[in-house]
Amino acid sequence: MVLSGYRTLARAAEAEIEVKRSRFLCTLRRVEDEPAARAVVEALRKEHWDARHHCSAFVLGPPPVPVERSSDDGEPAGTAGAPMLEVLRGNEVSDVVAVVTRWFGGTLLGAGGLVRAYGDAVRAGLEAAGTLRRELRRELVVEVAHADAGRVETELRTRGVAVLGTAYAAAVELTVGVAPQEEDRLHALLAELTHGAASARNAGERWVDVP
């Protein structure tokens, strides 16, 4: 089965919880790669220089084999980064980095308390961020005669095909985006609309946000 979509953050967000006077600030950002994720962690470390810990987890790339990393940043092993990562996994989001900045409140929380607090902070952050779907789109360039271009473009839009751009040369080139499993339907539709006169060539693939 070909993967056609996955979930990511709808927006960057922050959320803060307090547990026994310790403050846990979760910051969530969308990122495209590991250097970008690590840059977010370092920027927050500098911004919140007075905090004791800046624990992190990130998931990058589409399933089924995304890149996953986590860091306890000085908290007892397995009490911060791992539960944060589990929350991201459980919500099936990717292309996201979560950083939980902790200001110690003077009371030890114990391993169980830390696991709950770090997980709850990320849950609160995800609730504030919301999610949207990213879907794979195959881009094709469709060549049609000038006399047919307006009608064909209107028909494509009416039938749910995304027209991404129009270029005028010897023929009119319409750049369209379709889900990979819809490509055969597009070719059949073009044949119907132009009596076989239109041609389409593959112009690559890209992931797009779908509200």
PDB file of N, CA and C in Angstrom, residues 13-57:
ATOM      1  N   ALA A  13       2.934  26.179  18.651  1.00  0.00           N
ATOM      2  CA  ALA A  13       2.163  26.433  19.868  1.00  0.00           C
ATOM      3  C   ALA A  13       3.032  26.270  21.105  1.00  0.00           C
ATOM      4  N   GLU A  14       2.552  26.851  22.200  1.00  0.00           N
ATOM      5  CA  GLU A  14       3.150  26.672  23.523  1.00  0.00           C
ATOM      6  C   GLU A  14       2.043  26.376  24.520  1.00  0.00           C
ATOM      7  N   ALA A  15       2.374  25.600  25.525  1.00  0.00           N
ATOM      8  CA  ALA A  15       1.432  25.330  26.612  1.00  0.00           C
ATOM      9  C   ALA A  15       2.243  25.073  27.874  1.00  0.00           C
ATOM     10  N   GLU A  16       1.738  25.556  28.992  1.00  0.00           N
ATOM     11  CA  GLU A  16       2.466  25.410  30.255  1.00  0.00           C
ATOM     12  C   GLU A  16       1.595  24.724  31.297  1.00  0.00           C
ATOM     13  N   ILE A  17       2.186  23.803  32.042  1.00  0.00           N
ATOM     14  CA  ILE A  17       1.514  23.200  33.184  1.00  0.00           C
ATOM     15  C   ILE A  17       2.410  23.365  34.406  1.00  0.00           C
ATOM     16  N   GLU A  18       1.818  23.233  35.575  1.00  0.00           N
ATOM     17  CA  GLU A  18       2.582  23.336  36.818  1.00  0.00           C
ATOM     18  C   GLU A  18       2.295  22.111  37.674  1.00  0.00           C
ATOM     19  N   VAL A  19       3.355  21.502  38.184  1.00  0.00           N
ATOM     20  CA  VAL A  19       3.229  20.327  39.043  1.00  0.00           C
ATOM     21  C   VAL A  19       4.114  20.545  40.263  1.00  0.00           C
ATOM     22  N   LYS A  20       3.497  20.683  41.429  1.00  0.00           N
ATOM     23  CA  LYS A  20       4.230  20.897  42.685  1.00  0.00           C
ATOM     24  C   LYS A  20       5.259  22.010  42.553  1.00  0.00           C
ATOM     25  N   ARG A  21       4.796  23.114  41.974  1.00  0.00           N
ATOM     26  CA  ARG A  21       5.566  24.348  41.799  1.00  0.00           C
ATOM     27  C   ARG A  21       6.657  24.262  40.734  1.00  0.00           C
ATOM     28  N   SER A  22       6.842  23.100  40.117  1.00  0.00           N
ATOM     29  CA  SER A  22       7.708  23.029  38.935  1.00  0.00           C
ATOM     30  C   SER A  22       6.894  23.430  37.720  1.00  0.00           C
ATOM     31  N   ARG A  23       7.484  24.293  36.887  1.00  0.00           N
ATOM     32  CA  ARG A  23       6.813  24.729  35.657  1.00  0.00           C
ATOM     33  C   ARG A  23       7.346  23.929  34.472  1.00  0.00           C
ATOM     34  N   PHE A  24       6.436  23.458  33.637  1.00  0.00           N
ATOM     35  CA  PHE A  24       6.791  22.701  32.435  1.00  0.00           C
ATOM     36  C   PHE A  24       6.193  23.431  31.232  1.00  0.00           C
ATOM     37  N   LEU A  25       7.053  24.060  30.435  1.00  0.00           N
ATOM     38  CA  LEU A  25       6.606  24.798  29.250  1.00  0.00           C
ATOM     39  C   LEU A  25       6.899  23.966  28.010  1.00  0.00           C
ATOM     40  N   CYS A  26       5.850  23.549  27.320  1.00  0.00           N
ATOM     41  CA  CYS A  26       6.022  22.779  26.081  1.00  0.00           C
ATOM     42  C   CYS A  26       5.959  23.728  24.882  1.00  0.00           C
ATOM     43  N   THR A  27       6.974  23.645  24.041  1.00  0.00           N
ATOM     44  CA  THR A  27       7.009  24.392  22.784  1.00  0.00           C
ATOM     45  C   THR A  27       6.991  23.393  21.639  1.00  0.00           C
ATOM     46  N   LEU A  28       6.076  23.575  20.706  1.00  0.00           N
ATOM     47  CA  LEU A  28       5.948  22.688  19.541  1.00  0.00           C
ATOM     48  C   LEU A  28       6.176  23.493  18.268  1.00  0.00           C
ATOM     49  N   ARG A  29       7.007  22.949  17.404  1.00  0.00           N
ATOM     50  CA  ARG A  29       7.283  23.601  16.123  1.00  0.00           C
ATOM     51  C   ARG A  29       7.290  22.551  15.007  1.00  0.00           C
ATOM     52  N   ARG A  30       6.859  22.962  13.831  1.00  0.00           N
ATOM     53  CA  ARG A  30       7.028  22.118  12.646  1.00  0.00           C
ATOM     54  C   ARG A  30       8.443  22.288  12.128  1.00  0.00           C
ATOM     55  N   VAL A  31       9.080  21.173  11.767  1.00  0.00           N
ATOM     56  CA  VAL A  31      10.435  21.206  11.223  1.00  0.00           C
ATOM     57  C   VAL A  31      10.533  20.197  10.082  1.00  0.00           C
ATOM     58  N   GLU A  32      11.483  20.455   9.175  1.00  0.00           N
ATOM     59  CA  GLU A  32      11.627  19.599   8.003  1.00  0.00           C
ATOM     60  C   GLU A  32      12.750  18.576   8.148  1.00  0.00           C
ATOM     61  N   ASP A  33      13.740  18.855   9.025  1.00  0.00           N
ATOM     62  CA  ASP A  33      14.864  17.934   9.136  1.00  0.00           C
ATOM     63  C   ASP A  33      15.476  18.015  10.531  1.00  0.00           C
ATOM     64  N   GLU A  34      16.451  17.138  10.775  1.00  0.00           N
ATOM     65  CA  GLU A  34      17.056  17.051  12.106  1.00  0.00           C
ATOM     66  C   GLU A  34      17.825  18.311  12.507  1.00  0.00           C
ATOM     67  N   PRO A  35      18.633  18.923  11.624  1.00  0.00           N
ATOM     68  CA  PRO A  35      19.294  20.175  12.013  1.00  0.00           C
ATOM     69  C   PRO A  35      18.302  21.264  12.442  1.00  0.00           C
ATOM     70  N   ALA A  36      17.171  21.354  11.752  1.00  0.00           N
ATOM     71  CA  ALA A  36      16.161  22.353  12.118  1.00  0.00           C
ATOM     72  C   ALA A  36      15.580  22.044  13.497  1.00  0.00           C
ATOM     73  N   ALA A  37      15.353  20.766  13.783  1.00  0.00           N
ATOM     74  CA  ALA A  37      14.822  20.382  15.093  1.00  0.00           C
ATOM     75  C   ALA A  37      15.810  20.738  16.193  1.00  0.00           C
ATOM     76  N   ARG A  38      17.074  20.436  15.975  1.00  0.00           N
ATOM     77  CA  ARG A  38      18.088  20.727  16.993  1.00  0.00           C
ATOM     78  C   ARG A  38      18.288  22.234  17.166  1.00  0.00           C
ATOM     79  N   ALA A  39      18.095  22.991  16.088  1.00  0.00           N
ATOM     80  CA  ALA A  39      18.207  24.449  16.181  1.00  0.00           C
ATOM     81  C   ALA A  39      17.107  25.020  17.065  1.00  0.00           C
ATOM     82  N   VAL A  40      15.898  24.439  16.997  1.00  0.00           N
ATOM     83  CA  VAL A  40      14.808  24.888  17.868  1.00  0.00           C
ATOM     84  C   VAL A  40      15.177  24.643  19.335  1.00  0.00           C
ATOM     85  N   VAL A  41      15.731  23.467  19.630  1.00  0.00           N
ATOM     86  CA  VAL A  41      16.124  23.146  21.008  1.00  0.00           C
ATOM     87  C   VAL A  41      17.154  24.160  21.509  1.00  0.00           C
ATOM     88  N   GLU A  42      18.161  24.437  20.697  1.00  0.00           N
ATOM     89  CA  GLU A  42      19.219  25.347  21.131  1.00  0.00           C
ATOM     90  C   GLU A  42      18.712  26.775  21.299  1.00  0.00           C
ATOM     91  N   ALA A  43      17.815  27.192  20.420  1.00  0.00           N
ATOM     92  CA  ALA A  43      17.256  28.547  20.546  1.00  0.00           C
ATOM     93  C   ALA A  43      16.474  28.693  21.856  1.00  0.00           C
ATOM     94  N   LEU A  44      15.718  27.660  22.217  1.00  0.00           N
ATOM     95  CA  LEU A  44      14.957  27.717  23.467  1.00  0.00           C
ATOM     96  C   LEU A  44      15.878  27.627  24.681  1.00  0.00           C
ATOM     97  N   ARG A  45      16.971  26.895  24.538  1.00  0.00           N
ATOM     98  CA  ARG A  45      17.941  26.821  25.637  1.00  0.00           C
ATOM     99  C   ARG A  45      18.518  28.210  25.934  1.00  0.00           C
ATOM    100  N   LYS A  46      18.773  28.969  24.875  1.00  0.00           N
ATOM    101  CA  LYS A  46      19.296  30.328  25.060  1.00  0.00           C
ATOM    102  C   LYS A  46      18.221  31.274  25.580  1.00  0.00           C
ATOM    103  N   GLU A  47      17.001  31.122  25.035  1.00  0.00           N
ATOM    104  CA  GLU A  47      15.913  32.020  25.453  1.00  0.00           C
ATOM    105  C   GLU A  47      15.553  31.811  26.915  1.00  0.00           C
ATOM    106  N   HIS A  48      15.475  30.555  27.321  1.00  0.00           N
ATOM    107  CA  HIS A  48      15.105  30.238  28.708  1.00  0.00           C
ATOM    108  C   HIS A  48      16.339  29.724  29.450  1.00  0.00           C
ATOM    109  N   TRP A  49      17.346  30.569  29.511  1.00  0.00           N
ATOM    110  CA  TRP A  49      18.633  30.182  30.083  1.00  0.00           C
ATOM    111  C   TRP A  49      18.549  29.867  31.579  1.00  0.00           C
ATOM    112  N   ASP A  50      17.496  30.371  32.232  1.00  0.00           N
ATOM    113  CA  ASP A  50      17.380  30.180  33.677  1.00  0.00           C
ATOM    114  C   ASP A  50      16.693  28.871  34.052  1.00  0.00           C
ATOM    115  N   ALA A  51      16.248  28.090  33.060  1.00  0.00           N
ATOM    116  CA  ALA A  51      15.577  26.819  33.342  1.00  0.00           C
ATOM    117  C   ALA A  51      16.616  25.713  33.534  1.00  0.00           C
ATOM    118  N   ARG A  52      16.239  24.692  34.292  1.00  0.00           N
ATOM    119  CA  ARG A  52      17.178  23.610  34.600  1.00  0.00           C
ATOM    120  C   ARG A  52      17.268  22.583  33.472  1.00  0.00           C
ATOM    121  N   HIS A  53      16.150  22.300  32.795  1.00  0.00           N
ATOM    122  CA  HIS A  53      16.128  21.252  31.783  1.00  0.00           C
ATOM    123  C   HIS A  53      15.400  21.728  30.529  1.00  0.00           C
ATOM    124  N   HIS A  54      15.889  21.252  29.385  1.00  0.00           N
ATOM    125  CA  HIS A  54      15.240  21.504  28.090  1.00  0.00           C
ATOM    126  C   HIS A  54      15.153  20.147  27.384  1.00  0.00           C
ATOM    127  N   CYS A  55      14.163  19.358  27.776  1.00  0.00           N
ATOM    128  CA  CYS A  55      14.013  18.001  27.249  1.00  0.00           C
ATOM    129  C   CYS A  55      13.300  18.060  25.893  1.00  0.00           C
ATOM    130  N   SER A  56      13.607  17.089  25.027  1.00  0.00           N
ATOM    131  CA  SER A  56      13.087  17.207  23.666  1.00  0.00           C
ATOM    132  C   SER A  56      12.766  15.845  23.070  1.00  0.00           C
ATOM    133  N   ALA A  57      11.913  15.906  22.053  1.00  0.00           N
ATOM    134  CA  ALA A  57      11.583  14.737  21.242  1.00  0.00           C
ATOM    135  C   ALA A  57      11.167  15.241  19.878  1.00  0.00           C
TER     136      ALA A  57
END
